[in-house]
Tab-separated table of C-alpha atoms in Angstrom:
chain	number	residue	atom	x	y	z
A	5	ALA	CA	0.039	-0.009	-0.123
A	6	GLN	CA	2.961	2.175	0.742
A	7	GLY	CA	4.369	1.799	-2.766
A	8	SER	CA	1.017	2.824	-4.208
A	9	GLU	CA	0.623	5.842	-2.035
A	10	LYS	CA	4.418	6.729	-2.971
A	11	ALA	CA	3.444	6.295	-6.752
A	12	ALA	CA	0.420	8.234	-6.269
A	13	LEU	CA	2.126	11.142	-4.407
A	14	GLU	CA	4.807	11.185	-7.186
A	15	GLN	CA	2.220	11.450	-9.965
A	16	VAL	CA	0.537	14.146	-8.264
A	17	ALA	CA	3.990	16.041	-7.638
A	18	ARG	CA	4.625	15.518	-11.380
A	19	LEU	CA	0.893	17.007	-12.327
A	20	GLU	CA	1.305	19.966	-10.150
A	21	GLU	CA	5.072	20.373	-11.778
A	22	ALA	CA	3.141	20.403	-15.044
A	23	LEU	CA	0.481	22.496	-13.886
A	24	ALA	CA	2.937	25.110	-12.439
A	25	ALA	CA	4.945	24.813	-15.894
A	26	ALA	CA	1.383	25.413	-17.870
A	27	ASP	CA	0.601	28.539	-15.570
A	28	GLU	CA	4.185	29.888	-16.259
A	29	GLU	CA	3.569	29.132	-20.247
A	30	MET	CA	0.053	30.573	-20.145
A	31	GLN	CA	1.377	33.700	-18.302
A	32	ALA	CA	4.111	34.211	-21.080
A	33	TYR	CA	1.256	33.624	-23.649
A	34	LYS	CA	-0.970	36.477	-21.840
A	35	GLU	CA	2.203	38.883	-21.758
A	36	THR	CA	3.039	38.414	-25.398
A	37	ILE	CA	-0.788	38.991	-26.112
A	38	ALA	CA	-0.440	41.986	-24.104
A	39	LYS	CA	2.714	43.182	-25.785
A	40	LEU	CA	0.971	42.591	-29.143
A	41	GLU	CA	-1.948	44.304	-28.460
A	42	GLU	CA	-0.048	47.234	-27.377
A	43	GLU	CA	2.011	46.908	-30.580
A	44	GLY	CA	-0.954	46.636	-32.873
A	45	SER	CA	-2.736	49.705	-30.986
A	46	LEU	CA	0.486	51.788	-31.725
A	47	MET	CA	0.636	50.388	-35.057
A	48	GLN	CA	-3.155	51.227	-35.666
A	49	ASP	CA	-2.410	54.812	-34.175
A	50	GLU	CA	0.446	55.276	-36.475
A	51	VAL	CA	-1.692	54.044	-39.303
A	52	GLU	CA	-4.769	56.285	-38.803
A	53	SER	CA	-2.392	59.161	-38.311
A	54	GLU	CA	-0.452	58.438	-41.714
A	55	VAL	CA	-4.191	58.064	-43.397
A	56	ASP	CA	-5.461	61.379	-42.061
A	57	SER	CA	-2.281	62.881	-42.971
A	58	ALA	CA	-2.606	61.483	-46.574
A	59	ILE	CA	-6.121	62.734	-46.674
A	60	HIS	CA	-5.368	66.116	-45.698
A	61	GLN	CA	-2.689	66.142	-48.289
A	62	VAL	CA	-5.206	64.972	-51.020
A	63	GLN	CA	-7.492	67.669	-50.104
A	64	HIS	CA	-5.200	70.606	-50.140
A	65	LYS	CA	-4.009	69.373	-53.544
A	66	SER	CA	-7.527	69.208	-54.799
A	67	GLU	CA	-7.894	72.664	-53.493
A	68	GLU	CA	-5.010	73.835	-55.161
A	69	VAL	CA	-5.975	72.422	-58.598
A	70	LEU	CA	-9.712	73.389	-58.387
A	71	SER	CA	-8.448	77.168	-57.393
A	72	ARG	CA	-6.235	76.841	-60.491
A	73	VAL	CA	-8.809	75.531	-62.738
A	74	GLN	CA	-11.493	78.026	-61.377
A	75	LYS	CA	-9.289	81.073	-62.390
A	76	GLN	CA	-8.358	79.623	-65.642
A	77	LEU	CA	-12.402	79.506	-66.425
A	78	ALA	CA	-12.379	82.920	-65.034
A	79	ALA	CA	-9.895	84.049	-67.406
A	80	THR	CA	-11.517	82.022	-70.115
A	81	ASN	CA	-14.849	83.421	-69.717
A	82	GLU	CA	-13.596	86.944	-69.645
A	83	ALA	CA	-11.892	86.557	-72.940
A	84	VAL	CA	-14.995	84.786	-74.342
A	85	ARG	CA	-17.049	87.721	-73.250
A	86	ASP	CA	-14.544	90.039	-74.775
A	87	GLU	CA	-14.507	88.549	-78.040
A	88	LEU	CA	-18.196	88.111	-77.926
A	89	ALA	CA	-18.532	91.955	-77.328
A	90	LYS	CA	-16.057	92.673	-80.396
A	91	VAL	CA	-17.918	90.251	-82.658
A	92	ARG	CA	-21.332	92.155	-81.446
A	93	GLU	CA	-19.844	95.426	-82.001
A	94	GLU	CA	-18.735	94.529	-85.582
A	95	ARG	CA	-22.063	93.135	-86.327
A	96	ASP	CA	-23.676	96.336	-85.234
A	97	ARG	CA	-21.340	98.332	-87.231
A	98	ALA	CA	-22.000	96.235	-90.160
A	99	MET	CA	-25.681	96.478	-89.612
A	100	ALA	CA	-25.608	100.174	-89.414
A	101	GLU	CA	-23.304	100.172	-92.521
A	102	VAL	CA	-26.178	98.225	-94.441
A	103	GLN	CA	-28.955	100.696	-92.713
A	104	ARG	CA	-26.995	103.495	-94.151
A	105	LEU	CA	-26.816	102.081	-97.508
A	106	TYR	CA	-30.438	101.326	-97.688
A	107	GLN	CA	-31.060	104.599	-96.625
A	108	GLU	CA	-28.891	106.414	-99.061
A	109	GLN	CA	-30.663	104.539	-101.822
A	110	GLY	CA	-33.986	105.178	-100.413
A	111	VAL	CA	-34.765	101.605	-99.695
A	112	GLN	CA	-37.252	100.613	-96.986
A	113	CYS	CA	-36.211	97.151	-95.501
A	114	ASP	CA	-37.036	95.189	-92.424
A	115	ARG	CA	-33.960	93.893	-90.680
A	116	GLY	CA	-32.850	90.529	-91.649
A	117	ARG	CA	-34.717	90.784	-95.208
A	118	THR	CA	-33.069	91.364	-98.559
A	119	PRO	CA	-34.255	94.909	-100.101
A	120	PRO	CA	-36.421	94.897	-102.975
A	121	LEU	CA	-35.181	96.241	-106.270
A	122	ALA	CA	-34.168	99.887	-106.201
A	123	PRO	CA	-37.174	101.874	-108.067
A	124	SER	CA	-34.469	104.474	-109.339
A	125	SER	CA	-33.047	101.953	-111.782
A	126	PRO	CA	-35.171	99.223	-113.614
A	127	LYS	CA	-32.166	96.637	-113.664
A	128	ALA	CA	-31.197	97.049	-110.350
A	129	SER	CA	-30.625	93.499	-108.487
A	130	PRO	CA	-30.745	92.741	-104.841
A	131	MET	CA	-27.745	93.964	-102.779
A	132	PRO	CA	-25.109	91.170	-102.319
A	133	LEU	CA	-24.863	91.763	-98.496
A	134	ASP	CA	-28.147	91.463	-96.565
A	135	ALA	CA	-28.705	92.109	-92.802
A	136	HIS	CA	-29.446	88.432	-92.387
A	137	SER	CA	-26.128	87.145	-93.316
A	138	LEU	CA	-24.709	89.152	-90.588
A	139	GLU	CA	-26.196	87.784	-87.932
A	140	VAL	CA	-24.023	85.828	-85.351
A	141	GLU	CA	-25.324	82.445	-84.274
């Protein structure tokens, strides 16, 4: 009985040692997990910071590009308005010249219509330049 009791005690001692080793290993795992979680948290913070910085840079660059495009568009619009004003002035001068020529010849005509044959000359033909041909689309 003493032999089996001794064997049982030895087995209990071995199990206690194994349990203690398992507890130490478990504690080491817990420490490793805590360290990895901390590193992961730091890495996540670093990644989030880098992403925020990249987003800010992209937004800033987009605003710069948008501002440049808006300035170019404003300049282009101004140039188009100026050119359109010149074209309208030229059209108005041409229309005034046509009107003056009609009046000199004593012809009455609605804007945009070819004048009738001038009554003073029986073989006269319509003027080659009419108001309609001067319209700007």
